[in-house]
Each structure stands twice: as structure tokens, then as C-alpha cells.
PDB file of C-alpha atoms in Angstrom:
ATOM      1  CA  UNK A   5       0.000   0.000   0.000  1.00  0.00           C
ATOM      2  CA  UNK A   6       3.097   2.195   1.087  1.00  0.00           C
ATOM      3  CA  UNK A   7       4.552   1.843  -2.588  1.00  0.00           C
ATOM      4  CA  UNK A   8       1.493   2.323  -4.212  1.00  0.00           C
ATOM      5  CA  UNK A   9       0.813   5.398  -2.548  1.00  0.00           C
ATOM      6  CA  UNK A  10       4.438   6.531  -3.282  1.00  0.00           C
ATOM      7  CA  UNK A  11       3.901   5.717  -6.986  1.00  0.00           C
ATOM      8  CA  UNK A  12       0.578   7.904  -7.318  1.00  0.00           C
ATOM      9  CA  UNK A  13       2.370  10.735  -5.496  1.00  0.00           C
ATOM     10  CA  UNK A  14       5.005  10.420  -7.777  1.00  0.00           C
ATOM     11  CA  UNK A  15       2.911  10.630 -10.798  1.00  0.00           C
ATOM     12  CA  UNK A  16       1.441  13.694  -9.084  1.00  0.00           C
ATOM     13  CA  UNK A  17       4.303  15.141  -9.372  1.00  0.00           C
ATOM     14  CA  UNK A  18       5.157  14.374 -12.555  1.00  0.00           C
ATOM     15  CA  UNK A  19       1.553  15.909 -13.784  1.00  0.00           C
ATOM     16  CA  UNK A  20       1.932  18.940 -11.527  1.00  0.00           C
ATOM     17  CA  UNK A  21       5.806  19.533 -12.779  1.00  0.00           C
ATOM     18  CA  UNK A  22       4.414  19.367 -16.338  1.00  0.00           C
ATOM     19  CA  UNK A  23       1.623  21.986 -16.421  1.00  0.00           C
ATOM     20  CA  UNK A  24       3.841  23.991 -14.806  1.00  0.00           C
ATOM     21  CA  UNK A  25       6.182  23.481 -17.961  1.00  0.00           C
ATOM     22  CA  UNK A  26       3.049  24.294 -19.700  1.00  0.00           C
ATOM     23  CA  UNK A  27       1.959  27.478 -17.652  1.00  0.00           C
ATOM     24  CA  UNK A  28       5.974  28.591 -18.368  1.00  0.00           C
ATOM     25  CA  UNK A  29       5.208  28.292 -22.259  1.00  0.00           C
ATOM     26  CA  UNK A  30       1.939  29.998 -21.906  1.00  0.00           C
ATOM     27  CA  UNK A  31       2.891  32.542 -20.305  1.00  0.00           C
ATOM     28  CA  UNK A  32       5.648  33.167 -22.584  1.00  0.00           C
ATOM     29  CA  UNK A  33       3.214  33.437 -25.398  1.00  0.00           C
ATOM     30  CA  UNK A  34       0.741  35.600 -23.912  1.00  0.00           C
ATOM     31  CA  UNK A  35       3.778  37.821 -23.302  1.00  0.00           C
ATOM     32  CA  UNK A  36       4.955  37.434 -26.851  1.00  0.00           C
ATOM     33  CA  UNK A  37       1.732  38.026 -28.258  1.00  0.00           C
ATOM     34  CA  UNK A  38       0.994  41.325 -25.935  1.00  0.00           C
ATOM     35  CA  UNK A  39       4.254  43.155 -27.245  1.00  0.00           C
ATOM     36  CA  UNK A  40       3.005  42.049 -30.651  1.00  0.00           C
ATOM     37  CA  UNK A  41      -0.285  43.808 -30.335  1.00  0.00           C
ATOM     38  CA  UNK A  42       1.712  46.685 -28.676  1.00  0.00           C
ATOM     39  CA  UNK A  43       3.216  46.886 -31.683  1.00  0.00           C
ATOM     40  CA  UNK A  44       0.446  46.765 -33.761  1.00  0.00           C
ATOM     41  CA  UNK A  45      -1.386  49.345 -32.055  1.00  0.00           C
ATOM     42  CA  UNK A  46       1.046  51.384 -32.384  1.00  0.00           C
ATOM     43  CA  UNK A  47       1.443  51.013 -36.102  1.00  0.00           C
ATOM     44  CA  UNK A  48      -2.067  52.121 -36.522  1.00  0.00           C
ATOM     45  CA  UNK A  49      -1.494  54.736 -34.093  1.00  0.00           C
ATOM     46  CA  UNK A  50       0.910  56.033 -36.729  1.00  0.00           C
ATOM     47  CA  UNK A  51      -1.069  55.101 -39.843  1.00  0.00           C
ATOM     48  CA  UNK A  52      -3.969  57.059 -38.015  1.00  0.00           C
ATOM     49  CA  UNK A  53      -2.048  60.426 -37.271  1.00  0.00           C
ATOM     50  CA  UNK A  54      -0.642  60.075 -41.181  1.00  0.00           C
ATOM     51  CA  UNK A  55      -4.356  59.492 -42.385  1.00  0.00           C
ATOM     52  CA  UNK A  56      -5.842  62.800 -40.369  1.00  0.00           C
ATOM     53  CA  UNK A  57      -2.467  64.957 -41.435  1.00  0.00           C
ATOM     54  CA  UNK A  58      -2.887  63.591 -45.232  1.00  0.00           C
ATOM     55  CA  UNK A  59      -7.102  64.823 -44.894  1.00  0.00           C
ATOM     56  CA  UNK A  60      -6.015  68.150 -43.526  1.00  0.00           C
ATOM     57  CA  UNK A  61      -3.696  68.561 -46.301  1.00  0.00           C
ATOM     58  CA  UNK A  62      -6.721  68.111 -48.747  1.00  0.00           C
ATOM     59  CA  UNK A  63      -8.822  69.912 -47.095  1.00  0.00           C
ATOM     60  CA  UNK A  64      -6.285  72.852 -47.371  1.00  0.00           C
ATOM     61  CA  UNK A  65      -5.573  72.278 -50.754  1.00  0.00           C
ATOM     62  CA  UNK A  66      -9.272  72.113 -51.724  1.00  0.00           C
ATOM     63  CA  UNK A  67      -9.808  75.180 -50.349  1.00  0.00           C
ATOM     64  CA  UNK A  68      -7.249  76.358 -52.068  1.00  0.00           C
ATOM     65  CA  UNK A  69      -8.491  75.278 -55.594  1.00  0.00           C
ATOM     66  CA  UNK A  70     -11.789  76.590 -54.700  1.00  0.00           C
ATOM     67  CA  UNK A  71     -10.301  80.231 -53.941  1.00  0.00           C
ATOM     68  CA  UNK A  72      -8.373  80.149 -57.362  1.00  0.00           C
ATOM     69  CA  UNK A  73     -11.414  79.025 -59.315  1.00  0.00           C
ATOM     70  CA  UNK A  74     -13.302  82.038 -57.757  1.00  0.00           C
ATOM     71  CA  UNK A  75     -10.384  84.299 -58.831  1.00  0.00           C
ATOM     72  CA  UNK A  76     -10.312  83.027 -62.547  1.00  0.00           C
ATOM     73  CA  UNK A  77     -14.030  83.248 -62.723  1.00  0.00           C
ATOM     74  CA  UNK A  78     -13.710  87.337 -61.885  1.00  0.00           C
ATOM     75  CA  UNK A  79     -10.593  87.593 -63.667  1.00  0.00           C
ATOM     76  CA  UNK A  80     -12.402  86.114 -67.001  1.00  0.00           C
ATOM     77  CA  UNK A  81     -15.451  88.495 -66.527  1.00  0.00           C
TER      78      UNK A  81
END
């Protein structure tokens, strides 16, 4: 009874020492993965801030046009 009891201990142990091998390679994913996404977010962030600068700059240049269009219009009357 004394051996068997060892034994089931011992694959206890075994079991317990291997999900914590698995927790270790978890959690090094999970923190792989979160500096990914970091990363990725702050890509967009960028690709964002170069999307609203590039739809000021049109806005500003469409203004533009308009205010030279209104210009040649008197200028041809």
C-alpha cells in the first residue's frame, strides 16, 4: 500500500511539474503576443495620425483650388 501510494504521489508530481512546464510556455506566449499587439497598435497609431495629417492637407488644398477658381471666374469676366 506504502509503494502504491508513493507511486501515485510520484505521478502527481510528474503531472503537476508538467503543467507547470506548460503554464511557463503559456505565459511566454501571452507575453509574446501582448508586445506584438503593442506593436500593432502602435502602427495604426501612426497610420492614423498620417491618415488625419494627409485629410487636412486636402482639405487645405481644396480650399485652395476653390479660392483660385473664384479668382479666374472674376478675372475672365
Amino acid at each position: 500500500q506504502n509503494a502504491k501510494l508513493q507511486e501515485s504521489q510520484k505521478g502527481s508530481a510528474d503531472a503537476l511539474a508538467k503543467k507547470g512546464t506548460e503554464l511557463s510556455e503559456l505565459t511566454t506566449q501571452i507575453t509574446a503576443l501582448r508586445q506584438q499587439n503593442a506593436k500593432l497598435q502602435e502602427s495604426q497609431k501612426g497610420s492614423a495620425d498620417a491618415l488625419a495629417k494627409k485629410g487636412t492637407e486636402l482639405s487645405e488644398l481644396t480650399t485652395q483650388i476653390t479660392a483660385l477658381r473664384q479668382q479666374n471666374a472674376k478675372l475672365q469676366e
